[in-house]
Amino acid sequence: RKEVEQDPGPFNVPEGATVAFNCTYSNSASQSFFWYRQDCRKEPKLLMSVYSSGNEDGRFTAQLNRASQYISLLIRDSKLSDSATYLCVVIMNAGGTSYGKLTFGQGTILTVHP
Amino acid sequence: GAVVSQHPSWVICKSGTSVKIECRSLDFQATTMFWYRQFPKQSLMLMATSNEGSKATYEQGVEKDKFLINHASLTLSTLTVTSAHPEDSSFYICSARGGSSGNTIYFGEGSWLTVV
């Protein structure tokens, strides 16, 4: 089983749609969770961190379910500019020199069309 | 502006030659940097953890003699792809810890390597 697994996608949605991605992780000791966005041929950029209480940033809502070991990302009112690959990222170790070792999901491609 | 800079952004080399990619933290010291590789339509895969002043830690399946990592200073880590082959063509990207708490992860812009 992969350490971090995402919905395979791709997702192809019209503008204004609501779309949700899920991501599961296998290591129950995982400490930190993030969603990154990666545009074609570019480096990943942090979209948002994911907190146990859930968090929202504009049209984006992220949630963490530790019991079921998954995180989710909800995008409301999709825009054309939301088209990208969304990467689920988990940091396994909270401290020491290993901190910062990100484990990426395979990514989910989102295409928003007019 | 970028806080982690990679160079070169693009490189094309002949099969059998070696290529060096640099990763610099511009305004902070990075004792630990991470090197990733991403093949088309795949996710980023960690290759190795670069530790300043000591040997890098390689992930399983990554050849340490082929992918030489040097982290000689607190602001610079280099990845050298030795005897490159077409199958080494990929997007290589580094990341480093930084920020006031030391727990913010910054990515370099990435380096596209094409081996012909």
PDB file of C-alpha atoms in Angstrom:
ATOM      1  CA  ARG A   1       0.000   0.000   0.000  1.00  0.00           C
ATOM      2  CA  LYS A   2       1.303   3.442  -0.890  1.00  0.00           C
ATOM      3  CA  GLU A   3       2.049   5.791   1.967  1.00  0.00           C
ATOM      4  CA  VAL A   4      -0.160   8.474   0.488  1.00  0.00           C
ATOM      5  CA  GLU A   5      -2.899   7.779  -2.032  1.00  0.00           C
ATOM      6  CA  GLN A   6      -5.173  10.140  -3.856  1.00  0.00           C
ATOM      7  CA  ASP A   7      -8.241   9.916  -6.006  1.00  0.00           C
ATOM      8  CA  PRO A   8      -6.914   8.970  -9.428  1.00  0.00           C
ATOM      9  CA  GLY A   9      -8.920  11.578 -11.313  1.00  0.00           C
ATOM     10  CA  PRO A  10      -8.763  13.323 -13.673  1.00  0.00           C
ATOM     11  CA  PHE A  11     -11.621  15.612 -12.790  1.00  0.00           C
ATOM     12  CA  ASN A  12     -13.199  17.622 -15.557  1.00  0.00           C
ATOM     13  CA  VAL A  13     -15.776  20.096 -14.242  1.00  0.00           C
ATOM     14  CA  PRO A  14     -17.591  23.191 -15.526  1.00  0.00           C
ATOM     15  CA  GLU A  15     -16.978  26.625 -14.101  1.00  0.00           C
ATOM     16  CA  GLY A  16     -18.909  27.183 -10.912  1.00  0.00           C
ATOM     17  CA  ALA A  17     -18.957  23.526  -9.945  1.00  0.00           C
ATOM     18  CA  THR A  18     -17.978  22.162  -6.566  1.00  0.00           C
ATOM     19  CA  VAL A  19     -15.338  19.476  -6.592  1.00  0.00           C
ATOM     20  CA  ALA A  20     -13.817  17.397  -3.813  1.00  0.00           C
ATOM     21  CA  PHE A  21     -10.608  15.428  -3.582  1.00  0.00           C
ATOM     22  CA  ASN A  22      -9.751  12.809  -1.011  1.00  0.00           C
ATOM     23  CA  CYS A  23      -6.408  11.486   0.100  1.00  0.00           C
ATOM     24  CA  THR A  24      -5.599   8.614   2.430  1.00  0.00           C
ATOM     25  CA  TYR A  25      -2.396   8.007   4.335  1.00  0.00           C
ATOM     26  CA  SER A  26      -1.116   4.792   5.809  1.00  0.00           C
ATOM     27  CA  ASN A  27       1.076   5.940   8.690  1.00  0.00           C
ATOM     28  CA  SER A  28      -1.026   6.752  11.727  1.00  0.00           C
ATOM     29  CA  ALA A  29       1.906   8.653  13.205  1.00  0.00           C
ATOM     30  CA  SER A  30       1.769  11.213  10.423  1.00  0.00           C
ATOM     31  CA  GLN A  31       1.889  14.654  11.875  1.00  0.00           C
ATOM     32  CA  SER A  32       1.345  17.337   9.289  1.00  0.00           C
ATOM     33  CA  PHE A  33      -0.817  17.522   6.218  1.00  0.00           C
ATOM     34  CA  PHE A  34      -0.961  19.875   3.293  1.00  0.00           C
ATOM     35  CA  TRP A  35      -2.503  20.411  -0.082  1.00  0.00           C
ATOM     36  CA  TYR A  36      -0.171  21.668  -2.781  1.00  0.00           C
ATOM     37  CA  ARG A  37      -1.022  22.873  -6.229  1.00  0.00           C
ATOM     38  CA  GLN A  38       1.240  22.203  -9.169  1.00  0.00           C
ATOM     39  CA  ASP A  39       0.849  23.859 -12.521  1.00  0.00           C
ATOM     40  CA  CYS A  40       2.251  22.250 -15.622  1.00  0.00           C
ATOM     41  CA  ARG A  41       6.048  22.221 -15.622  1.00  0.00           C
ATOM     42  CA  LYS A  42       6.253  24.241 -12.418  1.00  0.00           C
ATOM     43  CA  GLU A  43       7.243  23.515  -8.855  1.00  0.00           C
ATOM     44  CA  PRO A  44       4.513  22.683  -6.331  1.00  0.00           C
ATOM     45  CA  LYS A  45       3.137  25.624  -4.391  1.00  0.00           C
ATOM     46  CA  LEU A  46       1.492  25.389  -1.016  1.00  0.00           C
ATOM     47  CA  LEU A  47      -2.253  25.778  -1.266  1.00  0.00           C
ATOM     48  CA  MET A  48      -3.145  25.267   2.350  1.00  0.00           C
ATOM     49  CA  SER A  49      -2.268  23.371   5.465  1.00  0.00           C
ATOM     50  CA  VAL A  50      -4.801  20.955   6.884  1.00  0.00           C
ATOM     51  CA  TYR A  51      -5.737  21.159  10.539  1.00  0.00           C
ATOM     52  CA  SER A  52      -7.612  18.701  12.682  1.00  0.00           C
ATOM     53  CA  SER A  53     -10.426  21.170  13.185  1.00  0.00           C
ATOM     54  CA  GLY A  54     -10.738  21.771   9.470  1.00  0.00           C
ATOM     55  CA  ASN A  55      -9.911  25.054   7.837  1.00  0.00           C
ATOM     56  CA  GLU A  56     -11.228  27.264   5.109  1.00  0.00           C
ATOM     57  CA  ASP A  57      -9.555  29.749   2.825  1.00  0.00           C
ATOM     58  CA  GLY A  58     -11.983  31.465   0.523  1.00  0.00           C
ATOM     59  CA  ARG A  59     -13.414  28.873  -1.828  1.00  0.00           C
ATOM     60  CA  PHE A  60     -11.162  26.144  -0.472  1.00  0.00           C
ATOM     61  CA  THR A  61     -11.944  23.959   2.521  1.00  0.00           C
ATOM     62  CA  ALA A  62      -9.616  21.315   3.887  1.00  0.00           C
ATOM     63  CA  GLN A  63     -10.471  18.666   6.435  1.00  0.00           C
ATOM     64  CA  LEU A  64      -8.591  15.997   8.306  1.00  0.00           C
ATOM     65  CA  ASN A  65     -10.017  12.773   9.668  1.00  0.00           C
ATOM     66  CA  ARG A  66      -7.384  11.126  11.819  1.00  0.00           C
ATOM     67  CA  ALA A  67      -9.552   8.177  12.760  1.00  0.00           C
ATOM     68  CA  SER A  68     -10.021   7.189   9.121  1.00  0.00           C
ATOM     69  CA  GLN A  69      -6.654   8.558   8.070  1.00  0.00           C
ATOM     70  CA  TYR A  70      -7.749  10.761   5.245  1.00  0.00           C
ATOM     71  CA  ILE A  71      -7.745  14.384   4.281  1.00  0.00           C
ATOM     72  CA  SER A  72      -9.972  16.173   1.852  1.00  0.00           C
ATOM     73  CA  LEU A  73     -10.030  19.319  -0.220  1.00  0.00           C
ATOM     74  CA  LEU A  74     -13.236  20.963  -1.346  1.00  0.00           C
ATOM     75  CA  ILE A  75     -13.257  23.632  -4.009  1.00  0.00           C
ATOM     76  CA  ARG A  76     -16.410  25.643  -4.418  1.00  0.00           C
ATOM     77  CA  ASP A  77     -17.398  27.826  -7.357  1.00  0.00           C
ATOM     78  CA  SER A  78     -14.578  26.480  -9.525  1.00  0.00           C
ATOM     79  CA  LYS A  79     -12.698  28.920 -11.714  1.00  0.00           C
ATOM     80  CA  LEU A  80     -10.803  28.281 -14.918  1.00  0.00           C
ATOM     81  CA  SER A  81      -7.653  29.238 -13.043  1.00  0.00           C
ATOM     82  CA  ASP A  82      -8.178  26.358 -10.625  1.00  0.00           C
ATOM     83  CA  SER A  83      -7.097  23.957 -13.375  1.00  0.00           C
ATOM     84  CA  ALA A  84      -3.959  22.279 -12.056  1.00  0.00           C
ATOM     85  CA  THR A  85      -2.719  19.144 -10.375  1.00  0.00           C
ATOM     86  CA  TYR A  86      -3.522  18.969  -6.681  1.00  0.00           C
ATOM     87  CA  LEU A  87      -1.087  17.101  -4.514  1.00  0.00           C
ATOM     88  CA  CYS A  88      -1.799  15.707  -1.104  1.00  0.00           C
ATOM     89  CA  VAL A  89       1.298  15.935   1.090  1.00  0.00           C
ATOM     90  CA  VAL A  90       2.051  14.310   4.392  1.00  0.00           C
ATOM     91  CA  ILE A  91       4.956  14.825   6.728  1.00  0.00           C
ATOM     92  CA  MET A  92       5.638  11.670   8.672  1.00  0.00           C
ATOM     93  CA  ASN A  93       7.954  12.921  11.357  1.00  0.00           C
ATOM     94  CA  ALA A  94       7.242  15.930  13.479  1.00  0.00           C
ATOM     95  CA  GLY A  95      10.721  16.707  14.680  1.00  0.00           C
ATOM     96  CA  GLY A  96      14.398  16.168  14.343  1.00  0.00           C
ATOM     97  CA  THR A  97      16.318  16.183  11.148  1.00  0.00           C
ATOM     98  CA  SER A  98      13.667  14.166   9.344  1.00  0.00           C
ATOM     99  CA  TYR A  99      11.147  16.971   9.540  1.00  0.00           C
ATOM    100  CA  GLY A 100      10.484  18.347   6.135  1.00  0.00           C
ATOM    101  CA  LYS A 101      10.571  15.015   4.389  1.00  0.00           C
ATOM    102  CA  LEU A 102       7.390  15.395   2.420  1.00  0.00           C
ATOM    103  CA  THR A 103       5.602  12.393   1.031  1.00  0.00           C
ATOM    104  CA  PHE A 104       3.453  13.246  -1.952  1.00  0.00           C
ATOM    105  CA  GLY A 105       0.351  11.604  -3.269  1.00  0.00           C
ATOM    106  CA  GLN A 106       0.291  10.902  -6.978  1.00  0.00           C
ATOM    107  CA  GLY A 107      -1.734  14.010  -7.647  1.00  0.00           C
ATOM    108  CA  THR A 108      -5.156  14.611  -9.074  1.00  0.00           C
ATOM    109  CA  ILE A 109      -5.572  16.568 -12.257  1.00  0.00           C
ATOM    110  CA  LEU A 110      -8.385  19.084 -12.269  1.00  0.00           C
ATOM    111  CA  THR A 111      -9.588  20.733 -15.432  1.00  0.00           C
ATOM    112  CA  VAL A 112     -12.233  23.435 -15.174  1.00  0.00           C
ATOM    113  CA  HIS A 113     -13.889  24.226 -18.492  1.00  0.00           C
ATOM    114  CA  PRO A 114     -16.115  27.120 -19.547  1.00  0.00           C
TER     115      PRO A 114
ATOM    116  CA  GLY B   1      10.553  36.388  -4.509  1.00  0.00           C
ATOM    117  CA  ALA B   2      12.069  32.960  -4.432  1.00  0.00           C
ATOM    118  CA  VAL B   3      13.739  31.924  -1.224  1.00  0.00           C
ATOM    119  CA  VAL B   4      15.118  28.722  -2.669  1.00  0.00           C
ATOM    120  CA  SER B   5      16.781  29.002  -6.024  1.00  0.00           C
ATOM    121  CA  GLN B   6      17.702  26.179  -8.376  1.00  0.00           C
ATOM    122  CA  HIS B   7      20.061  26.351 -11.288  1.00  0.00           C
ATOM    123  CA  PRO B   8      19.910  25.555 -14.120  1.00  0.00           C
ATOM    124  CA  SER B   9      16.205  25.633 -14.895  1.00  0.00           C
ATOM    125  CA  TRP B  10      16.711  23.680 -18.103  1.00  0.00           C
ATOM    126  CA  VAL B  11      19.583  21.538 -19.238  1.00  0.00           C
ATOM    127  CA  ILE B  12      20.100  19.270 -22.202  1.00  0.00           C
ATOM    128  CA  CYS B  13      23.087  16.978 -22.125  1.00  0.00           C
ATOM    129  CA  LYS B  14      24.518  14.096 -24.072  1.00  0.00           C
ATOM    130  CA  SER B  15      24.226  10.573 -22.827  1.00  0.00           C
ATOM    131  CA  GLY B  16      27.213   9.623 -20.704  1.00  0.00           C
ATOM    132  CA  THR B  17      27.989  13.101 -19.436  1.00  0.00           C
ATOM    133  CA  SER B  18      27.426  14.446 -15.919  1.00  0.00           C
ATOM    134  CA  VAL B  19      25.152  17.283 -14.942  1.00  0.00           C
ATOM    135  CA  LYS B  20      25.224  19.320 -11.747  1.00  0.00           C
ATOM    136  CA  ILE B  21      22.135  21.014 -10.337  1.00  0.00           C
ATOM    137  CA  GLU B  22      22.458  23.602  -7.587  1.00  0.00           C
ATOM    138  CA  CYS B  23      19.964  24.407  -4.876  1.00  0.00           C
ATOM    139  CA  ARG B  24      20.504  27.563  -2.844  1.00  0.00           C
ATOM    140  CA  SER B  25      18.648  28.977   0.101  1.00  0.00           C
ATOM    141  CA  LEU B  26      18.755  32.699  -0.522  1.00  0.00           C
ATOM    142  CA  ASP B  27      18.035  34.330   2.808  1.00  0.00           C
ATOM    143  CA  PHE B  28      18.150  31.576   5.361  1.00  0.00           C
ATOM    144  CA  GLN B  29      20.373  28.729   6.388  1.00  0.00           C
ATOM    145  CA  ALA B  30      19.226  25.253   5.517  1.00  0.00           C
ATOM    146  CA  THR B  31      20.861  22.407   7.382  1.00  0.00           C
ATOM    147  CA  THR B  32      18.618  19.969   5.583  1.00  0.00           C
ATOM    148  CA  MET B  33      17.531  19.990   1.985  1.00  0.00           C
ATOM    149  CA  PHE B  34      15.546  17.401   0.060  1.00  0.00           C
ATOM    150  CA  TRP B  35      15.893  16.321  -3.540  1.00  0.00           C
ATOM    151  CA  TYR B  36      12.899  15.068  -5.498  1.00  0.00           C
ATOM    152  CA  ARG B  37      12.382  13.729  -8.973  1.00  0.00           C
ATOM    153  CA  GLN B  38       9.188  13.871 -10.979  1.00  0.00           C
ATOM    154  CA  PHE B  39       8.553  11.964 -14.177  1.00  0.00           C
ATOM    155  CA  PRO B  40       5.799  13.143 -16.528  1.00  0.00           C
ATOM    156  CA  LYS B  41       2.312  12.663 -15.135  1.00  0.00           C
ATOM    157  CA  GLN B  42       3.682  11.226 -11.918  1.00  0.00           C
ATOM    158  CA  SER B  43       4.084  12.641  -8.464  1.00  0.00           C
ATOM    159  CA  LEU B  44       7.255  13.855  -6.816  1.00  0.00           C
ATOM    160  CA  MET B  45       9.406  11.094  -5.437  1.00  0.00           C
ATOM    161  CA  LEU B  46      11.939  11.792  -2.737  1.00  0.00           C
ATOM    162  CA  MET B  47      15.413  10.801  -3.836  1.00  0.00           C
ATOM    163  CA  ALA B  48      17.539  11.810  -0.897  1.00  0.00           C
ATOM    164  CA  THR B  49      17.901  14.001   2.140  1.00  0.00           C
ATOM    165  CA  SER B  50      20.897  16.292   2.025  1.00  0.00           C
ATOM    166  CA  ASN B  51      22.494  17.139   5.354  1.00  0.00           C
ATOM    167  CA  GLU B  52      25.018  19.933   5.700  1.00  0.00           C
ATOM    168  CA  GLY B  53      28.425  18.616   6.592  1.00  0.00           C
ATOM    169  CA  SER B  54      27.525  14.950   6.393  1.00  0.00           C
ATOM    170  CA  LYS B  55      26.576  12.277   3.921  1.00  0.00           C
ATOM    171  CA  ALA B  56      23.216  12.371   2.244  1.00  0.00           C
ATOM    172  CA  THR B  57      20.573   9.832   3.101  1.00  0.00           C
ATOM    173  CA  TYR B  58      19.234   8.106   0.010  1.00  0.00           C
ATOM    174  CA  GLU B  59      15.811   6.566  -0.446  1.00  0.00           C
ATOM    175  CA  GLN B  60      15.508   2.946  -1.345  1.00  0.00           C
ATOM    176  CA  GLY B  61      16.182   2.327  -5.013  1.00  0.00           C
ATOM    177  CA  VAL B  62      18.160   5.520  -5.571  1.00  0.00           C
ATOM    178  CA  GLU B  63      21.774   4.885  -6.562  1.00  0.00           C
ATOM    179  CA  LYS B  64      24.068   7.018  -4.438  1.00  0.00           C
ATOM    180  CA  ASP B  65      26.948   6.641  -6.866  1.00  0.00           C
ATOM    181  CA  LYS B  66      24.848   7.888  -9.723  1.00  0.00           C
ATOM    182  CA  PHE B  67      23.180  10.772  -7.934  1.00  0.00           C
ATOM    183  CA  LEU B  68      25.928  12.507  -6.014  1.00  0.00           C
ATOM    184  CA  ILE B  69      24.788  14.971  -3.395  1.00  0.00           C
ATOM    185  CA  ASN B  70      27.027  17.506  -1.748  1.00  0.00           C
ATOM    186  CA  HIS B  71      25.877  19.898   0.970  1.00  0.00           C
ATOM    187  CA  ALA B  72      29.062  21.751   1.743  1.00  0.00           C
ATOM    188  CA  SER B  73      27.536  24.904   3.154  1.00  0.00           C
ATOM    189  CA  LEU B  74      24.389  25.977   4.941  1.00  0.00           C
ATOM    190  CA  THR B  75      23.019  27.615   1.819  1.00  0.00           C
ATOM    191  CA  LEU B  76      24.006  25.269  -0.969  1.00  0.00           C
ATOM    192  CA  SER B  77      23.281  21.687  -1.899  1.00  0.00           C
ATOM    193  CA  THR B  78      24.211  20.185  -5.242  1.00  0.00           C
ATOM    194  CA  LEU B  79      22.920  17.135  -7.073  1.00  0.00           C
ATOM    195  CA  THR B  80      25.150  15.661  -9.755  1.00  0.00           C
ATOM    196  CA  VAL B  81      23.673  13.156 -12.156  1.00  0.00           C
ATOM    197  CA  THR B  82      26.653  11.118 -13.274  1.00  0.00           C
ATOM    198  CA  SER B  83      26.862   9.288 -16.582  1.00  0.00           C
ATOM    199  CA  ALA B  84      23.409  10.480 -17.465  1.00  0.00           C
ATOM    200  CA  HIS B  85      21.169   8.361 -19.668  1.00  0.00           C
ATOM    201  CA  PRO B  86      17.904   9.195 -21.415  1.00  0.00           C
ATOM    202  CA  GLU B  87      15.936   7.464 -18.656  1.00  0.00           C
ATOM    203  CA  ASP B  88      17.340  10.062 -16.226  1.00  0.00           C
ATOM    204  CA  SER B  89      15.445  12.767 -18.091  1.00  0.00           C
ATOM    205  CA  SER B  90      13.102  14.212 -15.516  1.00  0.00           C
ATOM    206  CA  PHE B  91      12.125  17.209 -13.433  1.00  0.00           C
ATOM    207  CA  TYR B  92      14.430  17.523 -10.427  1.00  0.00           C
ATOM    208  CA  ILE B  93      13.388  19.747  -7.563  1.00  0.00           C
ATOM    209  CA  CYS B  94      14.811  20.584  -4.177  1.00  0.00           C
ATOM    210  CA  SER B  95      13.177  21.789  -1.009  1.00  0.00           C
ATOM    211  CA  ALA B  96      14.488  23.217   2.217  1.00  0.00           C
ATOM    212  CA  ARG B  97      13.222  24.003   5.667  1.00  0.00           C
ATOM    213  CA  GLY B  98      13.200  27.614   6.667  1.00  0.00           C
ATOM    214  CA  GLY B  99      11.083  30.385   8.104  1.00  0.00           C
ATOM    215  CA  SER B 100      11.141  31.877  11.564  1.00  0.00           C
ATOM    216  CA  SER B 101      10.199  28.579  13.174  1.00  0.00           C
ATOM    217  CA  GLY B 102      12.361  26.552  10.838  1.00  0.00           C
ATOM    218  CA  ASN B 103       9.347  24.521   9.839  1.00  0.00           C
ATOM    219  CA  THR B 104       8.247  26.156   6.600  1.00  0.00           C
ATOM    220  CA  ILE B 105       9.036  24.154   3.504  1.00  0.00           C
ATOM    221  CA  TYR B 106      10.250  26.041   0.474  1.00  0.00           C
ATOM    222  CA  PHE B 107      10.690  24.594  -2.996  1.00  0.00           C
ATOM    223  CA  GLY B 108      13.166  25.535  -5.630  1.00  0.00           C
ATOM    224  CA  GLU B 109      11.840  26.295  -9.078  1.00  0.00           C
ATOM    225  CA  GLY B 110      12.937  22.913 -10.360  1.00  0.00           C
ATOM    226  CA  SER B 111      15.336  21.815 -13.056  1.00  0.00           C
ATOM    227  CA  TRP B 112      14.310  20.082 -16.255  1.00  0.00           C
ATOM    228  CA  LEU B 113      16.928  17.607 -17.407  1.00  0.00           C
ATOM    229  CA  THR B 114      16.816  16.128 -20.884  1.00  0.00           C
ATOM    230  CA  VAL B 115      19.428  13.553 -21.796  1.00  0.00           C
ATOM    231  CA  VAL B 116      19.817  12.910 -25.507  1.00  0.00           C
TER     232      VAL B 116
END
